[in-house]
N, C-alpha and C. Protein backbone atom coordinates (compact mmCIF):
# COMPACT_ATOMS: atom_id res chain seq x y z
N THR A 1 180.62 134.07 127.02
CA THR A 1 181.30 135.14 127.74
C THR A 1 182.57 135.58 127.05
N TYR A 2 183.36 134.61 126.57
CA TYR A 2 184.62 134.91 125.92
C TYR A 2 184.38 135.79 124.68
N TYR A 3 183.39 135.43 123.90
CA TYR A 3 183.13 136.21 122.69
C TYR A 3 182.96 137.67 123.01
N TRP A 4 182.14 137.99 124.01
CA TRP A 4 181.84 139.40 124.35
C TRP A 4 183.05 140.02 125.03
N GLU A 5 183.77 139.30 125.89
CA GLU A 5 185.00 139.81 126.45
C GLU A 5 185.95 140.27 125.36
N HIS A 6 186.13 139.40 124.38
CA HIS A 6 187.07 139.66 123.30
C HIS A 6 186.57 140.79 122.39
N ARG A 7 185.30 140.80 122.03
CA ARG A 7 184.77 141.83 121.17
C ARG A 7 184.89 143.21 121.81
N ILE A 8 184.55 143.26 123.11
CA ILE A 8 184.61 144.56 123.82
C ILE A 8 186.03 145.03 123.93
N ALA A 9 186.99 144.12 124.09
CA ALA A 9 188.41 144.51 124.11
C ALA A 9 188.86 145.16 122.78
N HIS A 10 188.19 144.82 121.71
CA HIS A 10 188.46 145.46 120.43
C HIS A 10 187.72 146.78 120.26
N GLU A 11 186.63 146.96 120.97
CA GLU A 11 185.77 148.13 120.77
C GLU A 11 185.91 149.22 121.76
N VAL A 12 186.58 149.02 122.89
CA VAL A 12 186.78 150.02 123.91
C VAL A 12 188.26 150.35 123.99
N ARG A 13 188.56 151.61 123.73
CA ARG A 13 189.96 152.04 123.49
C ARG A 13 190.87 151.72 124.69
N ILE A 14 190.44 151.95 125.92
CA ILE A 14 191.30 151.66 127.08
C ILE A 14 191.61 150.17 127.16
N LEU A 15 190.69 149.32 126.78
CA LEU A 15 190.95 147.88 126.78
C LEU A 15 191.80 147.49 125.59
N TRP A 16 191.64 148.19 124.47
CA TRP A 16 192.46 147.93 123.30
C TRP A 16 193.94 148.16 123.55
N THR A 17 194.26 149.11 124.48
CA THR A 17 195.68 149.37 124.80
C THR A 17 196.38 148.07 125.24
N GLN A 18 195.62 147.18 125.87
CA GLN A 18 196.17 145.93 126.31
C GLN A 18 196.07 144.83 125.21
N HIS A 19 194.95 144.73 124.58
CA HIS A 19 194.72 143.68 123.60
C HIS A 19 195.57 143.91 122.30
N ALA A 20 195.87 145.17 122.02
CA ALA A 20 196.66 145.47 120.83
C ALA A 20 198.06 144.79 120.91
N VAL A 21 198.54 144.49 122.10
CA VAL A 21 199.80 143.81 122.26
C VAL A 21 199.71 142.46 121.49
N HIS A 22 198.61 141.77 121.67
CA HIS A 22 198.42 140.50 120.98
C HIS A 22 198.35 140.60 119.48
N HIS A 23 197.77 141.70 119.01
CA HIS A 23 197.61 141.92 117.56
C HIS A 23 198.74 142.63 116.91
N SER A 24 199.74 143.04 117.63
CA SER A 24 200.78 143.89 117.09
C SER A 24 201.81 143.14 116.25
N SER A 25 201.86 141.83 116.37
CA SER A 25 202.88 141.05 115.65
C SER A 25 202.54 141.02 114.15
N ARG A 26 203.55 141.16 113.35
CA ARG A 26 203.40 141.02 111.85
C ARG A 26 203.44 139.52 111.44
N ASP A 27 203.68 138.65 112.40
CA ASP A 27 203.71 137.22 112.16
C ASP A 27 202.59 136.57 112.94
N LEU A 28 202.14 135.41 112.39
CA LEU A 28 201.12 134.66 113.10
C LEU A 28 201.74 133.29 113.42
N ASN A 29 201.99 133.03 114.69
CA ASN A 29 202.60 131.79 115.15
C ASN A 29 202.24 131.62 116.62
N VAL A 30 202.73 130.51 117.20
CA VAL A 30 202.39 130.19 118.57
C VAL A 30 202.83 131.32 119.53
N VAL A 31 203.97 131.90 119.25
CA VAL A 31 204.47 133.00 120.11
C VAL A 31 203.49 134.18 120.12
N THR A 32 202.89 134.47 118.95
CA THR A 32 201.87 135.51 118.89
C THR A 32 200.72 135.18 119.79
N GLY A 33 200.41 133.88 119.87
CA GLY A 33 199.30 133.40 120.65
C GLY A 33 199.44 133.67 122.16
N VAL A 34 200.62 133.90 122.63
CA VAL A 34 200.84 134.14 124.05
C VAL A 34 201.33 135.57 124.33
N ARG A 35 201.21 136.46 123.37
CA ARG A 35 201.55 137.90 123.61
C ARG A 35 200.32 138.57 124.22
N PHE A 36 200.43 139.02 125.43
CA PHE A 36 199.35 139.71 126.09
C PHE A 36 199.85 141.00 126.74
N GLY A 37 198.95 141.97 126.81
CA GLY A 37 199.23 143.18 127.56
C GLY A 37 199.36 142.86 129.04
N PRO A 38 200.15 143.65 129.78
CA PRO A 38 200.39 143.38 131.16
C PRO A 38 199.15 143.41 132.03
N LEU A 39 198.12 144.13 131.62
CA LEU A 39 196.89 144.27 132.39
C LEU A 39 195.69 143.56 131.72
N GLU A 40 195.90 142.82 130.66
CA GLU A 40 194.79 142.18 129.97
C GLU A 40 194.00 141.21 130.86
N GLY A 41 194.68 140.55 131.73
CA GLY A 41 193.99 139.65 132.67
C GLY A 41 193.00 140.31 133.59
N VAL A 42 193.20 141.62 133.87
CA VAL A 42 192.27 142.35 134.73
C VAL A 42 190.91 142.43 134.01
N TRP A 43 190.94 142.77 132.70
CA TRP A 43 189.67 142.85 131.97
C TRP A 43 189.02 141.48 131.89
N SER A 44 189.79 140.45 131.69
CA SER A 44 189.24 139.09 131.62
C SER A 44 188.56 138.75 132.94
N LEU A 45 189.17 139.06 134.04
CA LEU A 45 188.54 138.80 135.36
C LEU A 45 187.24 139.54 135.51
N ILE A 46 187.20 140.85 135.17
CA ILE A 46 186.02 141.65 135.28
C ILE A 46 184.91 141.09 134.36
N ALA A 47 185.28 140.70 133.14
CA ALA A 47 184.30 140.17 132.16
C ALA A 47 183.68 138.87 132.66
N HIS A 48 184.41 138.06 133.40
CA HIS A 48 183.88 136.81 133.85
C HIS A 48 183.22 136.86 135.20
N LEU A 49 183.35 137.92 135.95
CA LEU A 49 182.71 138.01 137.26
C LEU A 49 181.20 137.81 137.22
N PRO A 50 180.49 138.35 136.20
CA PRO A 50 179.02 138.11 136.18
C PRO A 50 178.70 136.60 136.18
N MET A 51 179.51 135.79 135.59
CA MET A 51 179.25 134.34 135.61
C MET A 51 179.22 133.80 137.03
N VAL A 52 180.16 134.30 137.87
CA VAL A 52 180.22 133.84 139.26
C VAL A 52 179.02 134.45 140.02
N VAL A 53 178.72 135.70 139.75
CA VAL A 53 177.60 136.39 140.46
C VAL A 53 176.27 135.65 140.22
N ILE A 54 176.07 135.14 139.00
CA ILE A 54 174.78 134.44 138.73
C ILE A 54 174.83 132.99 139.14
N GLY A 55 175.92 132.57 139.74
CA GLY A 55 175.91 131.23 140.36
C GLY A 55 176.83 130.15 139.81
N PHE A 56 177.62 130.49 138.77
CA PHE A 56 178.62 129.48 138.28
C PHE A 56 179.71 129.36 139.30
N ASP A 57 180.16 128.11 139.53
CA ASP A 57 181.30 127.88 140.42
C ASP A 57 182.51 128.61 139.87
N PRO A 58 183.20 129.39 140.69
CA PRO A 58 184.42 130.11 140.21
C PRO A 58 185.46 129.19 139.58
N TRP A 59 185.58 127.95 140.09
CA TRP A 59 186.55 127.07 139.51
C TRP A 59 186.17 126.58 138.11
N VAL A 60 184.86 126.51 137.88
CA VAL A 60 184.38 126.14 136.54
C VAL A 60 184.68 127.29 135.57
N VAL A 61 184.46 128.51 136.03
CA VAL A 61 184.76 129.69 135.18
C VAL A 61 186.23 129.78 134.87
N ILE A 62 187.07 129.58 135.87
CA ILE A 62 188.54 129.59 135.62
C ILE A 62 188.95 128.48 134.71
N PHE A 63 188.49 127.26 134.94
CA PHE A 63 188.79 126.12 134.07
C PHE A 63 188.37 126.36 132.68
N SER A 64 187.17 126.90 132.49
CA SER A 64 186.63 127.19 131.13
C SER A 64 187.52 128.20 130.43
N SER A 65 187.96 129.23 131.15
CA SER A 65 188.84 130.25 130.56
C SER A 65 190.16 129.59 130.10
N ILE A 66 190.71 128.73 130.90
CA ILE A 66 191.94 128.04 130.56
C ILE A 66 191.73 127.16 129.32
N VAL A 67 190.60 126.47 129.25
CA VAL A 67 190.34 125.64 128.05
C VAL A 67 190.28 126.46 126.79
N VAL A 68 189.60 127.62 126.88
CA VAL A 68 189.49 128.50 125.68
C VAL A 68 190.89 128.97 125.26
N LEU A 69 191.69 129.40 126.21
CA LEU A 69 193.01 129.89 125.91
C LEU A 69 193.94 128.76 125.33
N ALA A 70 193.81 127.58 125.90
CA ALA A 70 194.55 126.44 125.42
C ALA A 70 194.16 126.08 123.97
N TYR A 71 192.84 126.13 123.74
CA TYR A 71 192.33 125.84 122.38
C TYR A 71 192.91 126.81 121.35
N GLN A 72 192.98 128.09 121.81
CA GLN A 72 193.38 129.10 120.85
C GLN A 72 194.87 129.06 120.51
N THR A 73 195.68 128.34 121.28
CA THR A 73 197.13 128.27 121.00
C THR A 73 197.36 127.73 119.57
N TRP A 74 196.59 126.70 119.19
CA TRP A 74 196.85 126.07 117.85
C TRP A 74 196.25 126.92 116.72
N LEU A 75 195.42 127.91 117.05
CA LEU A 75 194.81 128.74 116.01
C LEU A 75 195.84 129.67 115.38
N HIS A 76 196.89 130.00 116.04
CA HIS A 76 197.88 130.98 115.58
C HIS A 76 198.90 130.31 114.66
N THR A 77 198.43 129.97 113.47
CA THR A 77 199.31 129.30 112.51
C THR A 77 198.90 129.59 111.07
N GLU A 78 199.89 129.52 110.20
CA GLU A 78 199.60 129.57 108.77
C GLU A 78 199.79 128.23 108.12
N VAL A 79 200.20 127.25 108.93
CA VAL A 79 200.50 125.87 108.44
C VAL A 79 199.25 125.09 108.07
N ILE A 80 198.21 125.31 108.90
CA ILE A 80 196.99 124.53 108.71
C ILE A 80 196.01 125.26 107.80
N GLY A 81 195.54 124.61 106.79
CA GLY A 81 194.58 125.22 105.83
C GLY A 81 193.17 125.23 106.39
N LYS A 82 192.24 125.26 105.48
CA LYS A 82 190.81 125.19 105.88
C LYS A 82 190.42 123.77 106.22
N LEU A 83 189.43 123.62 107.13
CA LEU A 83 189.11 122.32 107.71
C LEU A 83 187.67 121.82 107.30
N GLY A 84 187.28 122.14 106.13
CA GLY A 84 186.01 121.63 105.61
C GLY A 84 184.81 122.00 106.49
N PRO A 85 183.96 121.01 106.74
CA PRO A 85 182.69 121.25 107.50
C PRO A 85 182.90 121.81 108.93
N LEU A 86 184.07 121.57 109.49
CA LEU A 86 184.36 122.10 110.85
C LEU A 86 184.38 123.63 110.85
N GLU A 87 184.64 124.21 109.68
CA GLU A 87 184.65 125.68 109.56
C GLU A 87 183.29 126.34 109.87
N TRP A 88 182.19 125.55 109.81
CA TRP A 88 180.87 126.13 110.04
C TRP A 88 180.63 126.32 111.54
N VAL A 89 181.31 125.52 112.38
CA VAL A 89 180.98 125.51 113.82
C VAL A 89 182.19 125.99 114.66
N LEU A 90 183.37 125.52 114.34
CA LEU A 90 184.55 125.81 115.17
C LEU A 90 185.36 127.00 114.67
N ASN A 91 185.97 127.66 115.59
CA ASN A 91 186.96 128.67 115.26
C ASN A 91 188.20 127.87 114.82
N THR A 92 188.67 128.14 113.62
CA THR A 92 189.76 127.37 113.04
C THR A 92 190.96 128.30 112.74
N PRO A 93 192.10 127.78 112.39
CA PRO A 93 193.23 128.67 112.06
C PRO A 93 192.86 129.65 110.94
N SER A 94 192.10 129.18 109.95
CA SER A 94 191.65 130.07 108.87
C SER A 94 190.84 131.28 109.38
N HIS A 95 189.89 130.96 110.30
CA HIS A 95 189.10 132.05 110.89
C HIS A 95 189.93 132.98 111.72
N HIS A 96 190.89 132.43 112.41
CA HIS A 96 191.72 133.24 113.28
C HIS A 96 192.72 134.09 112.52
N ARG A 97 193.18 133.56 111.36
CA ARG A 97 194.03 134.42 110.52
C ARG A 97 193.26 135.69 110.12
N VAL A 98 191.96 135.52 109.79
CA VAL A 98 191.15 136.70 109.49
C VAL A 98 191.12 137.65 110.71
N HIS A 99 190.92 137.11 111.88
CA HIS A 99 190.82 137.92 113.07
C HIS A 99 192.10 138.78 113.27
N HIS A 100 193.25 138.22 112.91
CA HIS A 100 194.48 138.95 113.07
C HIS A 100 194.82 139.86 111.88
N GLY A 101 193.98 139.80 110.87
CA GLY A 101 194.25 140.66 109.69
C GLY A 101 193.98 142.11 109.93
N SER A 102 194.83 142.93 109.34
CA SER A 102 194.64 144.41 109.48
C SER A 102 194.09 145.00 108.19
N ASP A 103 193.70 144.16 107.28
CA ASP A 103 193.06 144.63 106.05
C ASP A 103 191.64 145.07 106.42
N PRO A 104 191.13 146.16 105.76
CA PRO A 104 189.85 146.71 106.15
C PRO A 104 188.73 145.67 106.23
N LYS A 105 188.64 144.71 105.32
CA LYS A 105 187.51 143.76 105.37
C LYS A 105 187.67 142.72 106.47
N TYR A 106 188.86 142.60 107.03
CA TYR A 106 189.11 141.66 108.10
C TYR A 106 189.09 142.30 109.50
N LEU A 107 189.04 143.59 109.60
CA LEU A 107 189.06 144.25 110.89
C LEU A 107 187.82 143.91 111.73
N ASP A 108 188.08 143.62 112.97
CA ASP A 108 186.97 143.42 113.94
C ASP A 108 186.05 142.26 113.51
N LYS A 109 186.67 141.15 113.14
CA LYS A 109 185.90 139.98 112.71
C LYS A 109 186.44 138.75 113.52
N ASN A 110 185.55 137.71 113.60
CA ASN A 110 185.90 136.43 114.14
C ASN A 110 186.50 136.46 115.56
N TYR A 111 185.66 136.87 116.51
CA TYR A 111 186.09 137.00 117.92
C TYR A 111 185.95 135.68 118.69
N GLY A 112 185.27 134.68 118.17
CA GLY A 112 184.97 133.48 118.91
C GLY A 112 186.20 132.81 119.50
N GLY A 113 185.98 132.14 120.63
CA GLY A 113 187.06 131.39 121.27
C GLY A 113 187.20 130.02 120.65
N ILE A 114 186.31 129.14 120.95
CA ILE A 114 186.29 127.80 120.39
C ILE A 114 185.26 127.70 119.27
N LEU A 115 184.13 128.29 119.44
CA LEU A 115 183.04 128.24 118.46
C LEU A 115 182.99 129.49 117.62
N ILE A 116 182.79 129.32 116.30
CA ILE A 116 182.64 130.47 115.42
C ILE A 116 181.16 130.84 115.27
N ILE A 117 180.28 130.04 115.85
CA ILE A 117 178.84 130.30 115.67
C ILE A 117 178.41 131.64 116.25
N TRP A 118 179.14 132.12 117.29
CA TRP A 118 178.77 133.41 117.85
C TRP A 118 179.02 134.54 116.88
N ASP A 119 180.09 134.45 116.11
CA ASP A 119 180.36 135.46 115.08
C ASP A 119 179.29 135.40 113.99
N ARG A 120 178.88 134.22 113.61
CA ARG A 120 177.85 134.07 112.61
C ARG A 120 176.55 134.65 113.13
N LEU A 121 176.25 134.40 114.40
CA LEU A 121 175.01 134.89 114.99
C LEU A 121 175.02 136.42 115.18
N PHE A 122 176.13 137.02 115.57
CA PHE A 122 176.17 138.41 115.91
C PHE A 122 176.75 139.28 114.77
N GLY A 123 176.92 138.72 113.57
CA GLY A 123 177.35 139.51 112.42
C GLY A 123 178.78 139.93 112.35
N SER A 124 179.66 139.22 113.05
CA SER A 124 181.08 139.57 113.00
C SER A 124 181.92 138.49 112.30
N PHE A 125 181.27 137.67 111.51
CA PHE A 125 181.99 136.58 110.83
C PHE A 125 182.48 137.06 109.46
N GLN A 126 183.73 136.63 109.13
CA GLN A 126 184.29 136.88 107.84
C GLN A 126 185.11 135.65 107.42
N VAL A 127 184.86 135.14 106.28
CA VAL A 127 185.63 134.00 105.73
C VAL A 127 186.98 134.51 105.21
N GLU A 128 188.03 133.65 105.32
CA GLU A 128 189.32 134.01 104.77
C GLU A 128 189.28 133.94 103.26
N GLU A 129 189.45 135.02 102.62
CA GLU A 129 189.41 135.07 101.13
C GLU A 129 190.80 135.14 100.54
N GLU A 130 191.70 135.82 101.16
CA GLU A 130 193.11 135.83 100.80
C GLU A 130 193.94 136.00 102.07
N THR A 131 195.22 135.77 101.93
CA THR A 131 196.09 135.83 103.10
C THR A 131 196.05 137.25 103.69
N PRO A 132 195.73 137.35 104.97
CA PRO A 132 195.64 138.66 105.61
C PRO A 132 197.05 139.29 105.79
N ARG A 133 197.07 140.60 105.96
CA ARG A 133 198.26 141.33 106.41
C ARG A 133 198.11 141.41 107.91
N TYR A 134 199.03 140.87 108.63
CA TYR A 134 198.95 140.81 110.10
C TYR A 134 199.56 142.09 110.72
N GLY A 135 199.17 142.33 111.95
CA GLY A 135 199.66 143.47 112.68
C GLY A 135 198.60 144.51 112.87
N LEU A 136 198.98 145.65 113.38
CA LEU A 136 198.03 146.76 113.65
C LEU A 136 197.81 147.54 112.36
N VAL A 137 196.72 148.28 112.33
CA VAL A 137 196.43 149.10 111.18
C VAL A 137 197.46 150.20 111.04
N ARG A 138 197.87 150.84 112.16
CA ARG A 138 198.92 151.82 112.07
C ARG A 138 200.26 151.09 111.92
N ASP A 139 201.23 151.79 111.41
CA ASP A 139 202.51 151.18 111.11
C ASP A 139 203.29 150.99 112.40
N PHE A 140 203.30 149.80 112.94
CA PHE A 140 204.04 149.51 114.18
C PHE A 140 204.57 148.09 114.06
N ASP A 141 205.85 147.95 114.27
CA ASP A 141 206.50 146.64 114.24
C ASP A 141 207.66 146.66 115.19
N SER A 142 207.51 145.95 116.31
CA SER A 142 208.59 145.93 117.31
C SER A 142 208.55 144.57 118.04
N ARG A 143 209.71 144.11 118.40
CA ARG A 143 209.81 142.89 119.24
C ARG A 143 210.21 143.27 120.67
N ASN A 144 210.39 144.54 120.91
CA ASN A 144 210.74 145.02 122.24
C ASN A 144 209.50 144.96 123.12
N PRO A 145 209.45 144.15 124.12
CA PRO A 145 208.19 143.98 124.92
C PRO A 145 207.74 145.29 125.59
N ILE A 146 208.62 146.14 126.02
CA ILE A 146 208.21 147.41 126.62
C ILE A 146 207.56 148.28 125.58
N ALA A 147 208.17 148.42 124.40
CA ALA A 147 207.58 149.20 123.34
C ALA A 147 206.23 148.64 122.94
N VAL A 148 206.12 147.33 122.85
CA VAL A 148 204.85 146.72 122.43
C VAL A 148 203.77 146.95 123.55
N TRP A 149 204.15 146.72 124.79
CA TRP A 149 203.16 146.87 125.91
C TRP A 149 202.58 148.27 125.98
N PHE A 150 203.38 149.27 125.68
CA PHE A 150 202.90 150.62 125.84
C PHE A 150 202.69 151.39 124.56
N SER A 151 202.64 150.71 123.44
CA SER A 151 202.54 151.36 122.13
C SER A 151 201.28 152.15 121.92
N GLU A 152 200.18 151.76 122.47
CA GLU A 152 198.90 152.45 122.33
C GLU A 152 198.69 153.66 123.25
N TRP A 153 199.50 153.71 124.32
CA TRP A 153 199.26 154.72 125.37
C TRP A 153 199.54 156.17 124.97
N PRO A 154 200.64 156.45 124.26
CA PRO A 154 200.96 157.87 123.95
C PRO A 154 199.80 158.61 123.23
N GLU A 155 199.26 158.00 122.22
CA GLU A 155 198.20 158.66 121.43
C GLU A 155 196.94 158.76 122.31
N LEU A 156 196.59 157.72 123.06
CA LEU A 156 195.43 157.79 123.90
C LEU A 156 195.57 158.91 124.96
N LEU A 157 196.71 158.98 125.62
CA LEU A 157 196.96 160.02 126.64
C LEU A 157 196.92 161.41 126.00
N ARG A 158 197.46 161.54 124.80
CA ARG A 158 197.44 162.81 124.06
C ARG A 158 195.96 163.22 123.80
N ASP A 159 195.14 162.25 123.32
CA ASP A 159 193.71 162.55 123.03
C ASP A 159 192.95 162.91 124.30
N VAL A 160 193.22 162.17 125.39
CA VAL A 160 192.50 162.42 126.62
C VAL A 160 192.87 163.78 127.19
N THR A 161 194.17 164.12 127.24
CA THR A 161 194.57 165.37 127.89
C THR A 161 194.28 166.59 127.02
N SER A 162 194.14 166.43 125.71
CA SER A 162 193.82 167.57 124.87
C SER A 162 192.32 167.81 124.69
N ALA A 163 191.52 166.92 125.22
CA ALA A 163 190.05 167.08 125.04
C ALA A 163 189.49 168.05 126.03
N HIS A 164 188.52 168.82 125.59
CA HIS A 164 187.81 169.77 126.46
C HIS A 164 186.33 169.58 126.19
N PRO A 165 185.48 169.60 127.12
CA PRO A 165 185.73 169.61 128.60
C PRO A 165 186.28 168.23 129.04
N VAL A 166 186.46 168.10 130.36
CA VAL A 166 187.01 166.90 130.93
C VAL A 166 186.19 165.67 130.53
N GLY A 167 184.86 165.79 130.47
CA GLY A 167 184.04 164.67 130.07
C GLY A 167 184.35 164.12 128.70
N ALA A 168 184.81 165.02 127.81
CA ALA A 168 185.19 164.57 126.47
C ALA A 168 186.46 163.74 126.56
N GLY A 169 187.36 164.08 127.50
CA GLY A 169 188.58 163.31 127.71
C GLY A 169 188.25 161.90 128.20
N LEU A 170 187.31 161.80 129.11
CA LEU A 170 186.92 160.53 129.61
C LEU A 170 186.23 159.68 128.54
N LYS A 171 185.52 160.36 127.62
CA LYS A 171 184.89 159.64 126.52
C LYS A 171 185.94 159.02 125.62
N ARG A 172 187.12 159.60 125.52
CA ARG A 172 188.21 159.04 124.69
C ARG A 172 188.60 157.66 125.20
N LEU A 173 188.48 157.43 126.48
CA LEU A 173 188.86 156.15 127.05
C LEU A 173 187.97 155.01 126.61
N ILE A 174 186.71 155.29 126.32
CA ILE A 174 185.76 154.24 125.99
C ILE A 174 185.31 154.23 124.56
N GLU A 175 185.78 155.17 123.74
CA GLU A 175 185.38 155.13 122.33
C GLU A 175 186.13 154.04 121.60
N ARG A 176 185.67 153.77 120.39
CA ARG A 176 186.35 152.74 119.53
C ARG A 176 187.77 153.14 119.19
N PRO A 177 188.70 152.20 119.18
CA PRO A 177 190.03 152.53 118.72
C PRO A 177 190.01 153.04 117.30
N GLY A 178 190.86 153.99 117.01
CA GLY A 178 190.91 154.57 115.66
C GLY A 178 190.00 155.74 115.48
N THR A 179 189.11 156.03 116.44
CA THR A 179 188.24 157.22 116.34
C THR A 179 189.09 158.46 116.56
N LYS A 180 188.98 159.40 115.66
CA LYS A 180 189.69 160.65 115.76
C LYS A 180 188.86 161.61 116.61
N PRO A 181 189.51 162.42 117.44
CA PRO A 181 188.75 163.34 118.30
C PRO A 181 187.72 164.19 117.57
N ASP A 182 188.01 164.69 116.38
CA ASP A 182 187.03 165.52 115.70
C ASP A 182 185.84 164.73 115.16
N GLU A 183 185.91 163.41 115.13
CA GLU A 183 184.81 162.59 114.67
C GLU A 183 183.72 162.44 115.69
N THR A 184 184.04 162.73 116.96
CA THR A 184 183.07 162.52 118.06
C THR A 184 182.49 163.86 118.57
N LYS A 185 182.98 164.98 118.03
CA LYS A 185 182.52 166.30 118.53
C LYS A 185 181.03 166.47 118.46
N ASN A 186 180.45 166.10 117.30
CA ASN A 186 179.02 166.41 117.07
C ASN A 186 178.12 165.25 117.40
N LYS A 187 178.62 164.25 118.06
CA LYS A 187 177.78 163.04 118.32
C LYS A 187 177.23 163.05 119.72
């Protein structure tokens, strides 16, 4: 569930407005690991509700989510190198450095929480080949929490309000981040 929650947060623009907060840092450290958008927890709750609906105990779902988040705390580091055979199964700091990279070959890779096997299975795996450039693709670097929390909103709102007809504006909310309005006209 975490793999798909995380991947969808990268692929749906309205969700990216929250998750981009986590990726906006030009540094990779434990503090980066706890940077979240103010509404990111809402998406996490929605993404995990199907688990409860199909019969998983809500406390097990909550506990599992906490375990995944706790595991990921140590992934946000440049201090730990590659971990040999563990790299085949576990999400490691090396894999997570790739995930935070804004280099074209590192974009939208390595979504796994604890296990990297989901990325290998669903085609989103990328090995760390050189040190990534961290941060967002667009030039943004701020430590001001308000600026970081709302950094994605102005462009999204501009795209939504300038789109015609209204349905095209709504489509802007769910398209992939980075999609330019003229790229979706004929699709």
